[in-house]
Amino acid sequence: MRPSIKDVARHSGTSISTVSNVLNKRHKVSDELAERVLRSVEELGYVVNPVASSLKSHKTGVIGVIITDINCIFFPPMLKGICNVLSAAGYTVSLYDSRQSPEREISDIELLNNMMAEGVILDSVAAAAKRAYFEELGRKSNGRMPIVCVENDLSPWGFDSVMIDNRAGAHTAVRHLIEMGCRRIVHISNSNASMIAKDRRDGYWDALKDAGISRDPALLCEGDFSPQSGYKAMSKVIRSGISFDGVFAANDQMAIGALRALDAAGMSVPGDVKIVGYDNTFVSSLVSPSLTTISVPGYEMGTVAAQLLLDRMNNPRLPVHRELLEYELLIRRSTVASAKTSWDMTYW
């Protein structure tokens, strides 16, 4: 049987409170007492029970991170940033996959609350219109477990948030295609109503409007952010016989799926069709032709979110903070055949 703190107190001839003070360094005790306690700890092989300690102190040292899809290659840089900051601050990260389900997301929040997690970093799948959902998120956290959101702006509902301007980023991507001579631009969006998908779709429409190009619903198709869905969506457009000369996909994975479909149909990129993705995941520099994309600073998003959470945990009365990070258009050979490009091997 594992020795208890009572056994240490009995063995060292001291009180339980003295043993606790020595181990937790809460109150100064004499060198003689400290030496006796530590000798007993070593002789008995006593190990502090972290669960019992956390129940007494209400500090578990656990931070929950909830992402939408653990298979999504966008997340590793962001997770690395989160872990680097939180590990340095002495916290353990517990990762959850909501599988793009709002119901599972709420369930994960409840679980973390019951586990006495000290905070949560959340990439929410919910739609912007679901005010009641975000109000429920606040109730689930009970005000005790602060939540910081990444990718989405939930500051109107009282959550610190870190994101880029997805609508402006999409506008930049489509404007680039228009500047390259494209007028019939397919947009591969996401079939869910998440904020990210909506903002990137709105940016697509904005760019067309600004260029005086009429909307054509036939050029809007849907995927689910996976390469397979990009391939299927692009293949469907090709089979339909609709004319097009550009493609803007709402993320790199769907863009790469579209590249494969265009290649299978014997269409050259960027000769026949020019294509732009979003996120600048590591594979965008490895495919052929290399993918023009909007670069999202995932690592920085993670570090900023983690620091915001630490600040919120230390001072719950801080004003709600909204951090807007910079994005960048990276021009590669899927839109400009002569573009200079190199492999990005940072996160693989």
XYZ file of C-alpha atoms in Angstrom:
348
model
C 0.000 0.000 0.000
C 1.289 3.446 -0.908
C 2.299 5.496 2.172
C 0.076 8.451 3.077
C 0.870 11.878 4.461
C -0.246 10.527 7.840
C 2.439 7.841 7.618
C 5.064 10.511 6.904
C 3.894 12.563 9.907
C 4.008 9.512 12.179
C 7.403 8.375 10.910
C 8.962 11.834 11.292
C 7.316 12.551 14.651
C 5.639 15.685 13.304
C 2.106 16.805 12.467
C 0.327 16.470 9.132
C 0.296 20.266 8.804
C 4.086 20.350 9.257
C 4.569 17.740 6.540
C 2.262 19.711 4.254
C 4.129 22.942 4.935
C 7.457 21.320 4.128
C 6.248 19.694 0.890
C 4.266 22.684 -0.377
C 6.589 25.371 1.010
C 3.612 27.343 2.265
C 4.996 28.255 5.679
C 8.540 28.314 6.977
C 9.518 25.532 9.364
C 12.809 24.961 11.126
C 15.632 23.308 9.226
C 15.609 20.443 11.739
C 11.911 19.693 11.170
C 12.241 20.023 7.406
C 15.140 17.590 7.393
C 13.193 15.041 9.461
C 10.176 15.254 7.144
C 12.232 14.958 3.962
C 14.172 12.006 5.369
C 10.896 10.221 6.143
C 9.537 11.023 2.680
C 12.613 9.433 1.130
C 12.668 6.381 3.417
C 8.948 5.672 2.985
C 8.908 6.436 -0.748
C 6.064 8.889 -0.280
C 4.701 10.520 -3.461
C 2.279 13.441 -3.394
C -1.150 12.517 -4.777
C -1.801 15.173 -7.447
C -5.547 14.482 -7.576
C -5.964 14.951 -3.846
C -3.817 18.073 -3.944
C -5.867 19.575 -6.763
C -9.132 18.904 -4.946
C -7.863 20.795 -1.926
C -6.323 23.687 -3.817
C -8.886 23.836 -6.650
C -5.878 23.957 -8.997
C -5.455 21.046 -11.397
C -2.869 22.554 -13.725
C -4.927 21.302 -16.694
C -5.895 23.407 -19.704
C -8.351 22.000 -22.244
C -7.905 22.608 -25.957
C -10.873 21.790 -28.204
C -10.345 21.688 -31.978
C -12.795 20.896 -34.754
C -10.953 18.006 -36.421
C -7.828 16.293 -35.144
C -7.008 15.176 -38.711
C -6.886 18.761 -39.989
C -3.304 19.752 -40.862
C -3.979 23.396 -40.005
C -3.801 22.696 -36.278
C -0.265 21.389 -35.496
C 1.474 24.814 -35.640
C -1.263 26.357 -33.508
C -1.105 23.507 -30.994
C 2.671 23.822 -30.835
C 2.324 27.510 -29.982
C -0.265 26.761 -27.304
C 1.805 23.977 -25.739
C 5.021 25.991 -25.740
C 3.442 28.847 -23.780
C 1.383 26.739 -21.375
C 4.135 24.189 -20.684
C 6.529 27.005 -19.814
C 3.910 28.269 -17.359
C 3.636 24.818 -15.714
C 0.339 23.648 -17.231
C -0.654 20.374 -18.881
C -2.668 20.477 -22.107
C -5.582 18.089 -22.619
C -6.686 17.871 -26.283
C -10.258 17.209 -27.465
C -11.702 16.666 -30.952
C -15.255 18.012 -31.366
C -15.497 16.295 -34.783
C -17.226 19.415 -36.101
C -20.192 18.771 -33.808
C -21.648 21.612 -31.675
C -23.210 19.002 -29.385
C -19.860 17.303 -28.805
C -18.248 20.699 -28.270
C -20.680 21.485 -25.446
C -20.132 18.004 -24.017
C -16.357 18.545 -24.006
C -16.815 21.881 -22.208
C -18.951 20.164 -19.565
C -16.382 17.392 -19.149
C -13.529 19.851 -18.706
C -15.566 21.819 -16.194
C -16.276 18.646 -14.213
C -12.557 17.800 -14.355
C -11.825 21.219 -12.828
C -9.778 22.322 -15.829
C -8.462 25.811 -15.197
C -9.209 27.126 -18.677
C -10.090 26.245 -22.261
C -8.847 27.282 -25.693
C -11.670 26.657 -28.153
C -11.943 26.503 -31.930
C -15.730 26.516 -32.178
C -17.739 24.923 -34.981
C -20.921 26.841 -34.256
C -22.511 29.307 -36.653
C -22.332 33.036 -35.982
C -26.126 33.302 -35.822
C -26.433 30.953 -32.845
C -26.382 33.514 -30.056
C -28.107 31.117 -27.644
C -25.332 28.577 -28.225
C -22.577 30.958 -27.156
C -24.609 32.082 -24.166
C -24.848 28.409 -23.197
C -21.075 28.087 -23.560
C -20.708 30.855 -20.999
C -23.049 29.068 -18.609
C -21.239 25.747 -19.059
C -17.973 27.356 -18.068
C -19.707 28.751 -14.974
C -17.520 31.823 -15.110
C -14.887 29.754 -13.247
C -13.271 28.192 -16.281
C -12.325 30.958 -18.738
C -12.561 30.260 -22.471
C -10.391 31.854 -25.155
C -11.488 31.370 -28.757
C -9.257 30.920 -31.797
C -10.128 31.516 -35.469
C -13.583 32.885 -34.566
C -14.545 36.214 -33.027
C -16.665 35.464 -29.981
C -15.814 38.715 -28.203
C -19.437 39.963 -28.577
C -20.416 37.085 -26.279
C -17.732 37.861 -23.716
C -14.938 35.520 -24.832
C -11.371 36.660 -25.522
C -10.706 35.870 -29.203
C -7.741 35.557 -31.585
C -8.289 35.445 -35.342
C -7.502 36.932 -38.718
C -9.980 38.827 -40.888
C -11.190 35.862 -42.933
C -13.489 37.976 -45.077
C -10.682 40.355 -46.024
C -8.319 37.422 -46.632
C -10.788 35.810 -49.032
C -11.249 39.141 -50.799
C -7.468 39.351 -51.260
C -7.345 35.802 -52.680
C -10.128 36.377 -55.211
C -8.829 39.819 -56.172
C -5.509 38.150 -57.024
C -7.312 35.714 -59.355
C -9.117 38.624 -60.998
C -5.823 40.489 -61.436
C -4.471 37.347 -63.136
C -7.292 37.619 -65.698
C -9.883 35.262 -64.186
C -13.566 36.162 -64.591
C -15.358 32.855 -64.007
C -14.174 31.878 -60.537
C -15.428 28.766 -58.762
C -15.612 28.939 -54.979
C -15.376 25.687 -53.030
C -16.855 26.535 -49.643
C -17.792 24.443 -46.621
C -21.299 23.055 -46.306
C -21.492 23.864 -42.587
C -22.503 27.320 -41.398
C -19.361 28.029 -39.394
C -18.132 31.598 -39.106
C -14.972 30.808 -41.037
C -16.820 29.333 -44.017
C -19.320 32.202 -44.056
C -16.662 34.927 -43.826
C -14.563 33.406 -46.609
C -17.636 33.017 -48.812
C -18.644 36.632 -48.144
C -15.130 37.777 -49.059
C -15.475 35.911 -52.367
C -18.720 37.700 -53.140
C -17.220 41.057 -52.100
C -14.293 40.712 -54.501
C -16.566 39.817 -57.413
C -18.806 42.786 -56.666
C -15.864 45.184 -56.424
C -14.650 43.983 -59.841
C -18.092 44.364 -61.420
C -18.478 40.601 -61.914
C -22.003 39.244 -61.507
C -22.723 36.433 -59.087
C -23.290 33.019 -60.609
C -24.651 30.503 -58.077
C -23.544 27.695 -60.397
C -19.926 28.571 -59.537
C -20.477 28.075 -55.809
C -19.970 24.507 -54.607
C -19.543 22.921 -51.217
C -17.122 20.605 -49.495
C -16.222 19.853 -45.882
C -12.623 21.161 -45.718
C -11.214 17.724 -46.669
C -9.148 17.024 -49.843
C -11.702 14.404 -50.911
C -14.503 16.954 -50.822
C -12.450 19.389 -52.908
C -11.831 16.667 -55.469
C -15.528 15.733 -55.632
C -16.691 19.338 -55.849
C -14.230 20.176 -58.623
C -15.057 16.986 -60.535
C -18.754 17.852 -60.395
C -18.113 21.318 -61.796
C -15.973 19.879 -64.602
C -18.638 17.297 -65.521
C -21.331 19.979 -65.592
C -19.635 21.682 -68.524
C -19.751 25.102 -66.806
C -17.016 27.398 -68.048
C -14.523 28.618 -65.445
C -10.971 29.914 -65.364
C -10.269 30.286 -61.645
C -10.854 28.477 -58.359
C -10.832 29.830 -54.822
C -11.042 27.101 -52.193
C -11.816 27.950 -48.561
C -8.809 25.942 -47.372
C -5.674 24.329 -48.768
C -6.933 20.763 -48.447
C -9.927 21.402 -50.702
C -7.697 23.365 -53.094
C -5.311 20.402 -53.360
C -8.244 18.056 -53.977
C -9.355 20.423 -56.739
C -5.834 20.371 -58.209
C -6.022 16.585 -58.461
C -9.415 16.744 -60.158
C -8.184 19.307 -62.692
C -5.128 17.159 -63.436
C -7.303 14.068 -63.875
C -9.441 16.004 -66.375
C -6.381 17.038 -68.361
C -6.666 20.718 -67.430
C -3.436 22.588 -66.780
C -2.763 24.833 -63.793
C -2.164 27.738 -64.117
C -2.557 27.577 -67.911
C -6.239 26.659 -68.166
C -7.269 27.347 -64.582
C -5.673 29.315 -61.764
C -6.299 28.259 -58.175
C -5.857 29.772 -54.704
C -6.186 28.069 -51.309
C -6.302 29.330 -47.749
C -4.233 28.748 -44.554
C -0.749 28.002 -45.980
C -0.571 24.547 -44.458
C 2.785 22.844 -45.074
C 1.545 20.751 -48.018
C 0.750 23.873 -50.063
C 4.446 24.335 -50.840
C 4.989 20.629 -51.655
C 2.291 19.928 -54.266
C 2.904 20.488 -57.959
C 2.242 23.151 -58.972
C 2.855 24.779 -55.604
C -0.278 26.398 -54.236
C -0.909 30.127 -54.017
C -2.616 30.643 -50.674
C -3.517 33.006 -47.864
C -1.028 32.481 -45.042
C -2.630 32.288 -41.596
C -0.149 32.647 -38.676
C -1.210 29.476 -36.856
C 1.737 29.308 -34.447
C 1.294 32.940 -33.445
C -2.440 32.374 -33.036
C -1.651 29.605 -30.562
C 0.882 31.592 -28.539
C -1.360 34.671 -28.342
C -4.390 32.586 -27.312
C -2.407 30.812 -24.595
C -1.068 34.078 -23.184
C -4.554 35.623 -23.241
C -5.840 32.640 -21.278
C -3.068 32.961 -18.685
C -3.841 36.665 -18.338
C -7.553 35.944 -17.943
C -6.896 33.258 -15.323
C -4.723 35.668 -13.354
C -7.165 38.562 -13.647
C -10.793 37.614 -14.455
C -11.810 41.294 -14.408
C -9.803 42.223 -17.488
C -11.850 43.711 -20.378
C -12.729 41.237 -23.130
C -9.892 41.223 -25.660
C -10.099 40.778 -29.438
C -6.753 40.169 -31.167
C -6.698 40.490 -34.971
C -3.570 38.963 -36.532
C -2.090 39.741 -39.948
C -2.490 37.456 -42.968
C -0.441 37.342 -46.178
C -1.022 36.325 -49.798
C 1.721 33.895 -50.859
C 1.943 33.760 -54.646
C 3.093 30.399 -55.986
C 2.874 28.520 -59.275
C -0.843 27.641 -59.199
C -1.497 31.236 -60.305
C 1.865 32.470 -61.627
C 3.877 29.849 -63.523
C 7.134 31.753 -63.095
C 6.758 32.297 -59.342
C 9.773 31.349 -57.273
C 8.861 28.803 -54.636
C 10.561 26.622 -52.045
C 9.503 23.904 -49.661
C 8.239 24.988 -46.278
C 9.482 22.275 -43.901
C 8.824 24.083 -40.627
C 6.022 21.839 -39.327
C 6.714 18.382 -40.765
